[in-house]
PDB file of N, CA and C in Angstrom:
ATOM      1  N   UNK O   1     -10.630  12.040  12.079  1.00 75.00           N
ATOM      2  CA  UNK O   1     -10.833  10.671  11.673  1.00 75.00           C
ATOM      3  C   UNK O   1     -11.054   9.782  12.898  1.00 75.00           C
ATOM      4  N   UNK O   2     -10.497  10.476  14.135  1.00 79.00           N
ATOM      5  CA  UNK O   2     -10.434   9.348  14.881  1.00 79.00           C
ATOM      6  C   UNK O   2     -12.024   9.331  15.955  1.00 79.00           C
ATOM      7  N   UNK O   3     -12.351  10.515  16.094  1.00 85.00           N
ATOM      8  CA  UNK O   3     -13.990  10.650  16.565  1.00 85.00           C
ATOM      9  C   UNK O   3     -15.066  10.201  16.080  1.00 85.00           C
ATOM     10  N   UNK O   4     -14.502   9.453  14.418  1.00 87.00           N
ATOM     11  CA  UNK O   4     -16.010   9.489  13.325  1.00 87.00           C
ATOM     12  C   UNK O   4     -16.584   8.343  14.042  1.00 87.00           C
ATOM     13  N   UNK O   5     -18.024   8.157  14.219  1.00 90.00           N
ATOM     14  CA  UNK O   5     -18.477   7.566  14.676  1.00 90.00           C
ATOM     15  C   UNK O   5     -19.243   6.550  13.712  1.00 90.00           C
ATOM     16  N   UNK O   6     -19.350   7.329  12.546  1.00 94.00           N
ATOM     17  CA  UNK O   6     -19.768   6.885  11.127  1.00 94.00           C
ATOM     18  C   UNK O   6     -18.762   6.290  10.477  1.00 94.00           C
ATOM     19  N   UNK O   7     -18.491   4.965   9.773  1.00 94.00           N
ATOM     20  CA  UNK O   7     -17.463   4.515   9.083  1.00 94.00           C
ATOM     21  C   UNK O   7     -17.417   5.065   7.595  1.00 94.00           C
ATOM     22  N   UNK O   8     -18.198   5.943   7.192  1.00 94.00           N
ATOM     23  CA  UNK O   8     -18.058   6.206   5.833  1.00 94.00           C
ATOM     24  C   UNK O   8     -17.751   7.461   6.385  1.00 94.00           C
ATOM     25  N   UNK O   9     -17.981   8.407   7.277  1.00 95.00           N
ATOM     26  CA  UNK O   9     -16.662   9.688   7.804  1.00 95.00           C
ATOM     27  C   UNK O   9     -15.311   9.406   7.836  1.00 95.00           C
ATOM     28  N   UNK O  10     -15.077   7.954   8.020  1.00 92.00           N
ATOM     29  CA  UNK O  10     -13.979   7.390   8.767  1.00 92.00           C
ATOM     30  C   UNK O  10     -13.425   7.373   7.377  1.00 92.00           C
ATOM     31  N   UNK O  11     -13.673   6.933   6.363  1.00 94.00           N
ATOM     32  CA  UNK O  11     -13.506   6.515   4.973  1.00 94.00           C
ATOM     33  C   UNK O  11     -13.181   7.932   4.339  1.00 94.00           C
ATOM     34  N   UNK O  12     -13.950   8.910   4.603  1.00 94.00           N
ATOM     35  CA  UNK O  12     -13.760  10.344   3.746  1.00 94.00           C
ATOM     36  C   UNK O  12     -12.258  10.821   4.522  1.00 94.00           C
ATOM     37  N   UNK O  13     -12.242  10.736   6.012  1.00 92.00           N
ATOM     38  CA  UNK O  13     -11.128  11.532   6.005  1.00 92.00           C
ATOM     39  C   UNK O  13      -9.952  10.797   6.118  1.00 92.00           C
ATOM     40  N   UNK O  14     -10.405   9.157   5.674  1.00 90.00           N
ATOM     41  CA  UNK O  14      -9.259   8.257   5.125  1.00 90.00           C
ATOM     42  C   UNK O  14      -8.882   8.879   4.376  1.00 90.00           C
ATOM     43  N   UNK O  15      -9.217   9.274   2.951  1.00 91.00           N
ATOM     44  CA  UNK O  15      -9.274   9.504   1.543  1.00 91.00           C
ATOM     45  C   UNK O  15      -8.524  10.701   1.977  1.00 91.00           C
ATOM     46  N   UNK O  16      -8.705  12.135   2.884  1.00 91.00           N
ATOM     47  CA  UNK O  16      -8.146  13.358   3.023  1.00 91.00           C
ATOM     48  C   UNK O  16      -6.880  12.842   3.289  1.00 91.00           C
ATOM     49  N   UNK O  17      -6.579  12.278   3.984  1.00 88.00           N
ATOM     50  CA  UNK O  17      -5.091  11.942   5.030  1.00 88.00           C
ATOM     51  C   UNK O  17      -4.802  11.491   3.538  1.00 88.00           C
ATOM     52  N   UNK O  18      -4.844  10.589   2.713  1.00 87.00           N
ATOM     53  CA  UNK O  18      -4.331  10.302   1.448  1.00 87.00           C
ATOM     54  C   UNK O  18      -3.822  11.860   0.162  1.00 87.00           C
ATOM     55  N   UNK O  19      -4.970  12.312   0.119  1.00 89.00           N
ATOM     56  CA  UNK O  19      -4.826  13.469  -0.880  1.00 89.00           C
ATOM     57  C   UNK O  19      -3.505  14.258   0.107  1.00 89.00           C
ATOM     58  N   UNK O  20      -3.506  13.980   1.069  1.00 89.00           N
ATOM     59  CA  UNK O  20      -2.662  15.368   2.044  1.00 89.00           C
ATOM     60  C   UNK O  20      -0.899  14.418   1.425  1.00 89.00           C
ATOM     61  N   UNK O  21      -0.756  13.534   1.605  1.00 85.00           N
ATOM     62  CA  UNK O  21       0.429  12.727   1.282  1.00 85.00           C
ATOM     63  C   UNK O  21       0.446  13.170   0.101  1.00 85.00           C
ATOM     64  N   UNK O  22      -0.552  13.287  -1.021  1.00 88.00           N
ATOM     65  CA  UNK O  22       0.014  13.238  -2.051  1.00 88.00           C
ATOM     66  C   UNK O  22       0.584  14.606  -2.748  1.00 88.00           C
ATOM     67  N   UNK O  23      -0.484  15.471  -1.885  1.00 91.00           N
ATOM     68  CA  UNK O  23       0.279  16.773  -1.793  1.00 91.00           C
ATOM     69  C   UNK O  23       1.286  16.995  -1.420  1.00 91.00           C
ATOM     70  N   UNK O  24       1.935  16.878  -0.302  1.00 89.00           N
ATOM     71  CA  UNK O  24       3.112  16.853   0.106  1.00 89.00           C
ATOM     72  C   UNK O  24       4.132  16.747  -0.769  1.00 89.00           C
ATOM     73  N   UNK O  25       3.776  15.353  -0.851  1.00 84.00           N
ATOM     74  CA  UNK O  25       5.019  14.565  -1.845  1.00 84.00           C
ATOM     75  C   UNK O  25       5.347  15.449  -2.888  1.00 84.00           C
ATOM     76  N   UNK O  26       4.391  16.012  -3.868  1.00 87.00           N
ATOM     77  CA  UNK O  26       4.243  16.273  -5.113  1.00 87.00           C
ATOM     78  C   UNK O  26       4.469  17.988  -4.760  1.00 87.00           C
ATOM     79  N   UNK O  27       5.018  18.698  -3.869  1.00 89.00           N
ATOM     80  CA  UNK O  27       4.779  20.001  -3.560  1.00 89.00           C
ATOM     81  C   UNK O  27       5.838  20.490  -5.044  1.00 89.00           C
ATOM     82  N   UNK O  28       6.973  19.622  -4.953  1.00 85.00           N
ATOM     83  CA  UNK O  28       7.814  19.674  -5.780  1.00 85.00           C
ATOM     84  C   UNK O  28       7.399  19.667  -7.180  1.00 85.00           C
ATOM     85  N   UNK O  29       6.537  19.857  -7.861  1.00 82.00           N
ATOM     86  CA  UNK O  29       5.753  19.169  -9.033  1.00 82.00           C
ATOM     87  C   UNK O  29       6.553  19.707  -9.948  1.00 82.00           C
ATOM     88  N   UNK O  30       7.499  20.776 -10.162  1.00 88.00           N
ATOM     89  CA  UNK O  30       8.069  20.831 -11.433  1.00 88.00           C
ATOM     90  C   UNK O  30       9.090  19.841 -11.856  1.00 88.00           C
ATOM     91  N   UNK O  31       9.836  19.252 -10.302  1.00 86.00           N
ATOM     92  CA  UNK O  31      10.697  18.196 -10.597  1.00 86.00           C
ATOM     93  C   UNK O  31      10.170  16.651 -11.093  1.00 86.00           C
ATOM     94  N   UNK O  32      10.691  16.218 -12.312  1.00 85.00           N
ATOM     95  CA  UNK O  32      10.487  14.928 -12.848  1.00 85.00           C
ATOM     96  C   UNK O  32       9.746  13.993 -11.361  1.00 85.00           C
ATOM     97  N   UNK O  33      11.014  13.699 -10.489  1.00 80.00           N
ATOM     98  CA  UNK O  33      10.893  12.298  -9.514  1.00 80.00           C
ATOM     99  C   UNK O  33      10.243  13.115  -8.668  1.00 80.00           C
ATOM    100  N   UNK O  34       9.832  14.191  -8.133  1.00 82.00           N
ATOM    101  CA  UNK O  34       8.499  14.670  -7.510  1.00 82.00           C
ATOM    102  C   UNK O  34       7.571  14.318  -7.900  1.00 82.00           C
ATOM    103  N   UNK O  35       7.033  14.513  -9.136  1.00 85.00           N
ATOM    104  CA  UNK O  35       5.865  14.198  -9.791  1.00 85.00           C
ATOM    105  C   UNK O  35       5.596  12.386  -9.570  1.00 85.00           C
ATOM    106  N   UNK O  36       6.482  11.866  -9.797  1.00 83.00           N
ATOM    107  CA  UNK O  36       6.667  10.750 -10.416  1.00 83.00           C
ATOM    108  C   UNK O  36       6.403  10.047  -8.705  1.00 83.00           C
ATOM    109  N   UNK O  37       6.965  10.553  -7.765  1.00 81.00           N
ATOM    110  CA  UNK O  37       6.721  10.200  -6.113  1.00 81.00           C
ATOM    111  C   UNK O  37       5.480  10.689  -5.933  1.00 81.00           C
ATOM    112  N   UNK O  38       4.805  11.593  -6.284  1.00 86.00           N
ATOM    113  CA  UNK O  38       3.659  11.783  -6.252  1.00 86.00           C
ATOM    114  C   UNK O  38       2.471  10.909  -6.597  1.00 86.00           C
ATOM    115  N   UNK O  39       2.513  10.561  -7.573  1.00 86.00           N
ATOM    116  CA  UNK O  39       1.471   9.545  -8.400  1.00 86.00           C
ATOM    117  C   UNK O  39       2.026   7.911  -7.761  1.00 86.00           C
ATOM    118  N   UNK O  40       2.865   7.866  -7.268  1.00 83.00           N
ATOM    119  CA  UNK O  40       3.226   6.506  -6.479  1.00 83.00           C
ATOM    120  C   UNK O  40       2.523   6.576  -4.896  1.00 83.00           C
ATOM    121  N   UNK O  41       2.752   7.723  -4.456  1.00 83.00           N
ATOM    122  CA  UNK O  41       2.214   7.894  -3.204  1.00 83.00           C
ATOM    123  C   UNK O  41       0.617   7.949  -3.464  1.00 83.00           C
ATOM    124  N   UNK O  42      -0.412   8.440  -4.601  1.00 85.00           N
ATOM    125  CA  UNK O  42      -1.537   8.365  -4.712  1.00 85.00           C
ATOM    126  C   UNK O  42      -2.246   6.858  -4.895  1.00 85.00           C
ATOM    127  N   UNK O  43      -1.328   6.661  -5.849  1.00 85.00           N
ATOM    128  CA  UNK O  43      -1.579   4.950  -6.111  1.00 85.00           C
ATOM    129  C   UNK O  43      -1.436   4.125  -4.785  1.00 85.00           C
ATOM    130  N   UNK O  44      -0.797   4.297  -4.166  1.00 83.00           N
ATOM    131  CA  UNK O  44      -0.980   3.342  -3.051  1.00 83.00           C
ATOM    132  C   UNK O  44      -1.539   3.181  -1.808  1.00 83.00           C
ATOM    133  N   UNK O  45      -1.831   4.716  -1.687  1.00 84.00           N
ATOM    134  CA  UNK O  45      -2.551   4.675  -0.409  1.00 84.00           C
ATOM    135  C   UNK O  45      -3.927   5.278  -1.082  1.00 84.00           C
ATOM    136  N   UNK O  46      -4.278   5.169  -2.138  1.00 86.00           N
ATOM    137  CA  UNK O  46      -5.572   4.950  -3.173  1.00 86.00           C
ATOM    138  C   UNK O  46      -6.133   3.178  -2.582  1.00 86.00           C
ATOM    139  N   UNK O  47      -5.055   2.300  -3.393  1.00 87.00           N
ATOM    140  CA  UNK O  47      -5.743   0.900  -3.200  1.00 87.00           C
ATOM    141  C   UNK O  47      -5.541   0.836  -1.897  1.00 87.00           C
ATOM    142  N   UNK O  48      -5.449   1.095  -1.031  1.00 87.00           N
ATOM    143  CA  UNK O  48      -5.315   0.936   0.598  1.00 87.00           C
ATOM    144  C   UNK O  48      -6.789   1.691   0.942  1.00 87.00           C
ATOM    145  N   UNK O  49      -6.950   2.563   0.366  1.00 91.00           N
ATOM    146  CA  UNK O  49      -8.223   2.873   0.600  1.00 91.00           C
ATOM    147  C   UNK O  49      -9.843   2.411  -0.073  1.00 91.00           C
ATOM    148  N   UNK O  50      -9.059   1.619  -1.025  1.00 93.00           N
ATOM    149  CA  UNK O  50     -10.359   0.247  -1.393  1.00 93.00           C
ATOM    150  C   UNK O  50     -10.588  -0.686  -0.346  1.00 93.00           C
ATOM    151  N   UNK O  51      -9.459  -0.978   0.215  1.00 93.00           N
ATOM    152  CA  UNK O  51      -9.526  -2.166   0.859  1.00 93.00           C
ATOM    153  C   UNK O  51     -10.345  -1.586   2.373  1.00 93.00           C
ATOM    154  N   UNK O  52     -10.275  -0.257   3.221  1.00 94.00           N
ATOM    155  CA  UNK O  52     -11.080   0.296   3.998  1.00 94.00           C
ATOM    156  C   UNK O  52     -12.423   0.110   3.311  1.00 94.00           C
ATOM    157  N   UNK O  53     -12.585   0.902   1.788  1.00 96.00           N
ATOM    158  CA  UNK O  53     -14.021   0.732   1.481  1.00 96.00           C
ATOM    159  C   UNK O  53     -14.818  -0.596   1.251  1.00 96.00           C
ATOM    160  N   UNK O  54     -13.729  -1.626   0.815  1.00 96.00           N
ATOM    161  CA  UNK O  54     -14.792  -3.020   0.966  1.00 96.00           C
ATOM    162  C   UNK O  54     -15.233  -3.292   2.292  1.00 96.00           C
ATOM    163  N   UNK O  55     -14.336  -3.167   3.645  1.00 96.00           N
ATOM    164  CA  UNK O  55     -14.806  -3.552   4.956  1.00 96.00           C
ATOM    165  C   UNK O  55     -16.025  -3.051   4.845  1.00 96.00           C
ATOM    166  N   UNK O  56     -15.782  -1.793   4.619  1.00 96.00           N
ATOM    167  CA  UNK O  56     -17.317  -0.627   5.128  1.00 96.00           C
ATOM    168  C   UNK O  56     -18.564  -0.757   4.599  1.00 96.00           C
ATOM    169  N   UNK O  57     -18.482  -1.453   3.000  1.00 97.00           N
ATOM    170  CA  UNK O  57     -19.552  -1.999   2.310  1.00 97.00           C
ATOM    171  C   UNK O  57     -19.956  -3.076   2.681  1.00 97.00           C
ATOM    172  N   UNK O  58     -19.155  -4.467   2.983  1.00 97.00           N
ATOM    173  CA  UNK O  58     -19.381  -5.629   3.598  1.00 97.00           C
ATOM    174  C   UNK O  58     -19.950  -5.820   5.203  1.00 97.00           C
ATOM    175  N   UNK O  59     -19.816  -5.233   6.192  1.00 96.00           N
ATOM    176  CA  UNK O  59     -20.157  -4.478   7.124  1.00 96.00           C
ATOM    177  C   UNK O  59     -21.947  -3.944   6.690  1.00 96.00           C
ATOM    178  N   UNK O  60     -21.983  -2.642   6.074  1.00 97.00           N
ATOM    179  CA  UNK O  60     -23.000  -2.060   5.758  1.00 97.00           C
ATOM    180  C   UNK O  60     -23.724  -3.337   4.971  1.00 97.00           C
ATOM    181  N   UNK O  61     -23.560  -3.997   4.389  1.00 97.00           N
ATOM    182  CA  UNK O  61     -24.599  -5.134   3.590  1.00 97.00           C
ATOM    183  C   UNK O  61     -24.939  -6.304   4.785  1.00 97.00           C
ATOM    184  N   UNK O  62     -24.264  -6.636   5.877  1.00 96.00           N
ATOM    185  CA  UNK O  62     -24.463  -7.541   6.811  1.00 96.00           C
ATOM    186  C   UNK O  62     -25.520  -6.711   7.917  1.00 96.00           C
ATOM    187  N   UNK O  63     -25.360  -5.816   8.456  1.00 96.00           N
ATOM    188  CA  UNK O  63     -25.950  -4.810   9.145  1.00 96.00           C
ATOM    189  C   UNK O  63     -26.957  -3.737   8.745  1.00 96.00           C
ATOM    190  N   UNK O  64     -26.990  -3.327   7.963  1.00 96.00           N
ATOM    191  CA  UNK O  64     -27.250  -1.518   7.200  1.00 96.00           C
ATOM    192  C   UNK O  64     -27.355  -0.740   8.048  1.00 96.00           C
ATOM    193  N   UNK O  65     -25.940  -0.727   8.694  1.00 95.00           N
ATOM    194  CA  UNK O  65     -25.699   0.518   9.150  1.00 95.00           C
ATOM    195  C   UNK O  65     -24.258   0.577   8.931  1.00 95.00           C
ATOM    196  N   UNK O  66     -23.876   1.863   9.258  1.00 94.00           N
ATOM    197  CA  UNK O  66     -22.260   2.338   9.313  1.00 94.00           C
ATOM    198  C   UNK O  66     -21.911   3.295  10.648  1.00 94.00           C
ATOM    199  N   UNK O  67     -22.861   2.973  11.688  1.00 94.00           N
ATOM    200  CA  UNK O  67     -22.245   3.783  12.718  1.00 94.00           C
ATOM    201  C   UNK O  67     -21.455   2.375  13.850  1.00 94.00           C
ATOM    202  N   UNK O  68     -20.543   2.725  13.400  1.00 91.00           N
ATOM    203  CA  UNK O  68     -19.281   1.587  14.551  1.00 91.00           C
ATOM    204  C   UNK O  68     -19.963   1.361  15.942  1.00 91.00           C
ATOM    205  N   UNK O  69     -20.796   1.800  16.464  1.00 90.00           N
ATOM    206  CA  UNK O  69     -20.921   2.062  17.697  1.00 90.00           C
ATOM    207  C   UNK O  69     -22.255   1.169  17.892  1.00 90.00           C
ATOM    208  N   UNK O  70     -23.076   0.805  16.458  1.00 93.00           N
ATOM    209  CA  UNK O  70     -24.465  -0.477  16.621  1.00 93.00           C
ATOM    210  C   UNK O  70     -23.441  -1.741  16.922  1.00 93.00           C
ATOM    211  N   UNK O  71     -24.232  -1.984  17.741  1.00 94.00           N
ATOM    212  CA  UNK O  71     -24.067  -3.611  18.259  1.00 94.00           C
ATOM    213  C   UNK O  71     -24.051  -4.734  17.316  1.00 94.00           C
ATOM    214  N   UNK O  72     -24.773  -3.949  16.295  1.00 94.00           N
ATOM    215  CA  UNK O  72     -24.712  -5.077  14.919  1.00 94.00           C
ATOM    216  C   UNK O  72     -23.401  -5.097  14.141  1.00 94.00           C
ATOM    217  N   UNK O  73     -22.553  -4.248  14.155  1.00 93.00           N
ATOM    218  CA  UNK O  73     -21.622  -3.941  14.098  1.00 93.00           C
ATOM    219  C   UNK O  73     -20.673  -5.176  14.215  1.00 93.00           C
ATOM    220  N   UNK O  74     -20.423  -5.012  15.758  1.00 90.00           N
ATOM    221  CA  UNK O  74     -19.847  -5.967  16.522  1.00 90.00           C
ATOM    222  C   UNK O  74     -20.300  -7.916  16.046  1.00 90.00           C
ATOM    223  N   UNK O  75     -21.218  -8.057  15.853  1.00 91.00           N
ATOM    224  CA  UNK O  75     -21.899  -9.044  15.354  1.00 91.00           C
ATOM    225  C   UNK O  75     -21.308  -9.692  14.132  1.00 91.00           C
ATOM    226  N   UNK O  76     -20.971  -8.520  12.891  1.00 92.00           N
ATOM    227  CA  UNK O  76     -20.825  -8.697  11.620  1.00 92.00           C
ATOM    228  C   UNK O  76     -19.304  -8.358  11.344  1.00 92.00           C
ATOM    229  N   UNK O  77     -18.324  -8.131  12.241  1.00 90.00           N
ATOM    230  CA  UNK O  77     -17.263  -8.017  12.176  1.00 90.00           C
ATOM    231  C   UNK O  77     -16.227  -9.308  12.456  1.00 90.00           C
ATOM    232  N   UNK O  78     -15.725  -9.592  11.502  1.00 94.00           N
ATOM    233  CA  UNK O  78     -15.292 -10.966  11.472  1.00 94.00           C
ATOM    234  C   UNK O  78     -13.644 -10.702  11.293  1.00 94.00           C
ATOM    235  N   UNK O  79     -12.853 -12.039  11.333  1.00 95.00           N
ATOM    236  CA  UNK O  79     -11.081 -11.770  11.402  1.00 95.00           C
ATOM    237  C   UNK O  79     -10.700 -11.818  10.177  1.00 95.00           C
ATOM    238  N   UNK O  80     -11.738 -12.283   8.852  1.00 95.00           N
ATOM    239  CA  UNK O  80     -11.094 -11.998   7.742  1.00 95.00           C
ATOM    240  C   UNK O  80     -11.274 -10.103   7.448  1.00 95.00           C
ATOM    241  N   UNK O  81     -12.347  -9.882   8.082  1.00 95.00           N
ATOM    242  CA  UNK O  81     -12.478  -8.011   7.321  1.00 95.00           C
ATOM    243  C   UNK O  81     -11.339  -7.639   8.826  1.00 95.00           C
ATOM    244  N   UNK O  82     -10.977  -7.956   9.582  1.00 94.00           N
ATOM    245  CA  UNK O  82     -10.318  -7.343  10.610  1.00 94.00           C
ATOM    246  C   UNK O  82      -8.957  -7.111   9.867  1.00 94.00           C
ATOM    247  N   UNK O  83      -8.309  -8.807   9.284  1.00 95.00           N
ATOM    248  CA  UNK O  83      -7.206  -8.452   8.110  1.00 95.00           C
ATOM    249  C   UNK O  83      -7.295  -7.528   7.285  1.00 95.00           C
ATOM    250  N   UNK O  84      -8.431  -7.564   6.657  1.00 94.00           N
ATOM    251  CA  UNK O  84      -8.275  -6.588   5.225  1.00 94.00           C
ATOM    252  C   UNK O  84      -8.234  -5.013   5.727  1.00 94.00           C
ATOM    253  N   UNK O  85      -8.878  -4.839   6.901  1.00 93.00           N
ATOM    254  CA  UNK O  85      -8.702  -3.316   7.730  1.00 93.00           C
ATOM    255  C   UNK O  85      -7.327  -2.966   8.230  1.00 93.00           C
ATOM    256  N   UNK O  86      -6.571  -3.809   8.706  1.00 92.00           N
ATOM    257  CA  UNK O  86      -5.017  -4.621   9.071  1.00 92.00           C
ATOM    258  C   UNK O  86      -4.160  -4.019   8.028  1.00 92.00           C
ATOM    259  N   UNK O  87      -4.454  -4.440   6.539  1.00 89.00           N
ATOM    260  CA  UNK O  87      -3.779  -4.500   5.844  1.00 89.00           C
ATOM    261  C   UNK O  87      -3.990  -3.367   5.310  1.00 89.00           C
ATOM    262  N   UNK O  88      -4.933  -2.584   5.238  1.00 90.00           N
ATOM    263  CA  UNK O  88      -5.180  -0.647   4.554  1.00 90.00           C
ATOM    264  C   UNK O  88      -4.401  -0.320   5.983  1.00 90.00           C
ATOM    265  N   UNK O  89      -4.186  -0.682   7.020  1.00 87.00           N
ATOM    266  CA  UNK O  89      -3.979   0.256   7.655  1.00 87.00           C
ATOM    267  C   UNK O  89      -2.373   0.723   7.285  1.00 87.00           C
ATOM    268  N   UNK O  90      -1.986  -0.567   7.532  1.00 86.00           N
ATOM    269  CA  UNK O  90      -0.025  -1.193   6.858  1.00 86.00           C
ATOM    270  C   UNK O  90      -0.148  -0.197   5.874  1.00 86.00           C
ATOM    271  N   UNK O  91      -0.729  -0.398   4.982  1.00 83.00           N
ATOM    272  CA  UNK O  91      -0.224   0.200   3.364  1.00 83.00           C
ATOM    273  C   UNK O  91      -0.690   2.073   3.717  1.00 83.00           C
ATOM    274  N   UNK O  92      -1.608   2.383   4.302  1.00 82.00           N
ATOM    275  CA  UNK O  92      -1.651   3.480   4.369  1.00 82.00           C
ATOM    276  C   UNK O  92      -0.830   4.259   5.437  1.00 82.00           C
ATOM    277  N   UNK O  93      -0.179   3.618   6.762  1.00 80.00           N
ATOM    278  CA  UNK O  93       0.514   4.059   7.270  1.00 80.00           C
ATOM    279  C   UNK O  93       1.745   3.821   7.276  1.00 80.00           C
ATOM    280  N   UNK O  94       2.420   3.684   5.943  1.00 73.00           N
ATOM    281  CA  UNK O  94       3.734   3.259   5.725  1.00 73.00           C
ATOM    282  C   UNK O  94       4.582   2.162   6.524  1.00 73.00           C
ATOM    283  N   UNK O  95       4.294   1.007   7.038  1.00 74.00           N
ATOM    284  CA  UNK O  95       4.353   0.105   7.518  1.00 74.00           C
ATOM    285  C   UNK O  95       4.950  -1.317   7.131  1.00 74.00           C
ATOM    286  N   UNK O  96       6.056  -1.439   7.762  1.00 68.00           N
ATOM    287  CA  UNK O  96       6.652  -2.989   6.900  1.00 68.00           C
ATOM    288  C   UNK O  96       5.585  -4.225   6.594  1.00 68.00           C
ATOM    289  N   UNK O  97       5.221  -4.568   5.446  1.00 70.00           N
ATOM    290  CA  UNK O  97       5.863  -4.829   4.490  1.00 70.00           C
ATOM    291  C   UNK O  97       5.599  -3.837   2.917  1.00 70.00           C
ATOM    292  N   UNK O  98       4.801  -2.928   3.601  1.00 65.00           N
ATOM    293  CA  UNK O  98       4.218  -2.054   2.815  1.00 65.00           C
ATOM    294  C   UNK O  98       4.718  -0.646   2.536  1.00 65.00           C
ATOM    295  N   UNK O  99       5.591  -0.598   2.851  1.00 66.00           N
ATOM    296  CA  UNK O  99       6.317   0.862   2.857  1.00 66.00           C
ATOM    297  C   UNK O  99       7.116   1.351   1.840  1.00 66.00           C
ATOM    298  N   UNK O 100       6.905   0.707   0.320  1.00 66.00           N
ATOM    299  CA  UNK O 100       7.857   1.077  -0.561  1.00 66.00           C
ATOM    300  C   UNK O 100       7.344   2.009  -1.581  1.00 66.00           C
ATOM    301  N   UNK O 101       6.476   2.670  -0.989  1.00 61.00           N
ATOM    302  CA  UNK O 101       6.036   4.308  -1.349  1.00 61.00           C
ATOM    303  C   UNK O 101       6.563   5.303  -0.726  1.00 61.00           C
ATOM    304  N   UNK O 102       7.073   4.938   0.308  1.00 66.00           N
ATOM    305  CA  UNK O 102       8.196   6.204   1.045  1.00 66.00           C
ATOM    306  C   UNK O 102       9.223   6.530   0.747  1.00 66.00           C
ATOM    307  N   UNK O 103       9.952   5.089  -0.045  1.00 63.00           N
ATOM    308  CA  UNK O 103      11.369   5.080   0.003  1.00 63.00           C
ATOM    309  C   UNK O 103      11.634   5.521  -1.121  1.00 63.00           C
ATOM    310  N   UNK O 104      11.910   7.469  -1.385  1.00 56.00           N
ATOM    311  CA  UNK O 104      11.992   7.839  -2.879  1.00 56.00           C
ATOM    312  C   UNK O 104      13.640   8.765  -2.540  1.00 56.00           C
ATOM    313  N   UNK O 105      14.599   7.669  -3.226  1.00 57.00           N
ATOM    314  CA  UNK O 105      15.765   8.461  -3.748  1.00 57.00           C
ATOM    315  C   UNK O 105      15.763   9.886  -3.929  1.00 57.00           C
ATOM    316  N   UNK O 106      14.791   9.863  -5.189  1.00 52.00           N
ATOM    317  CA  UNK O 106      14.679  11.603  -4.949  1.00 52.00           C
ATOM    318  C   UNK O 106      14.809  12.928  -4.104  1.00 52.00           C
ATOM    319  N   UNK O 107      14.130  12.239  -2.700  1.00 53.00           N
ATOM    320  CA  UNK O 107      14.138  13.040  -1.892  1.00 53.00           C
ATOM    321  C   UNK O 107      15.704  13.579  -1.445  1.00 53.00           C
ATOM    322  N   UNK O 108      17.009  12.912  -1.623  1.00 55.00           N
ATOM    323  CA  UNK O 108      18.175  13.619  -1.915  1.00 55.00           C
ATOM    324  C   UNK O 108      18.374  14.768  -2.833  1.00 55.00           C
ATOM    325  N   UNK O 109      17.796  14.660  -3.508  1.00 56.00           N
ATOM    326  CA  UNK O 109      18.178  15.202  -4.855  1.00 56.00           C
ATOM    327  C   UNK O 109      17.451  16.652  -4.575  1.00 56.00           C
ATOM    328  N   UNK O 110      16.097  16.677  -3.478  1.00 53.00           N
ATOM    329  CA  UNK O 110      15.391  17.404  -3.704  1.00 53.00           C
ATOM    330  C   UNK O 110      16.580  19.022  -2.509  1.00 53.00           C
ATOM    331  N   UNK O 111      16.707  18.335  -1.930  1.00 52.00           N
ATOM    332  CA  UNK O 111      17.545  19.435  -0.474  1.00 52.00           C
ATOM    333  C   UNK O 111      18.550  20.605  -1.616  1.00 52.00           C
TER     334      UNK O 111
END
């Protein structure tokens, strides 16, 4: 993710790093609050990953391109999409004020 030079690479192996959490979480799947931590962990770093895909569309409609590295890029990158990139990043990297997809009781229950 961190080499893509393309923002819609950047976006796909957003989306992987997501499916990989939700695997994790959910390895447990026969247990109720596994499952149930599972589909919480998808849901949220799901809409965290809308909010990457509007930058990348808004971006791509100002420019038409998606390689980070055009100068047009730089041009069309503004501090409101810098927030909204800010804020997928928070929610997808478990980050205060966004971190209440981590915090699953269950995980006692699970040891």
């Amino acid at each position: 993710m961190v080499y893509a030079s393309d923002l819609l690479l950047l976006y796909f192996s957003w989306e992987v790093i997501g499916l990989c959490s939700f695997l994790l979480v959910g390895f447990w799947y026969q247990k109720k609050e596994a499952a149930y931590g599972a589909r919480k962990v998808l849901v949220m770093t799901h809409i965290a990953g809308y909010g990457l895909l509007a930058v990348i569309l808004i971006i791509y409609a100002r420019t038409g391109t998606t390689l980070w590295t055009d100068p047009k890029v730089a041009t069309a990158f503004t501090s409101g999409l810098f927030l909204l990139m800010l804020l997928s990043a928070v929610a997808k990297s478990v980050q205060f004020p966004l971190y209440t997809w981590i915090r699953m009781p269950w995980l006692r229950q699970l040891r």
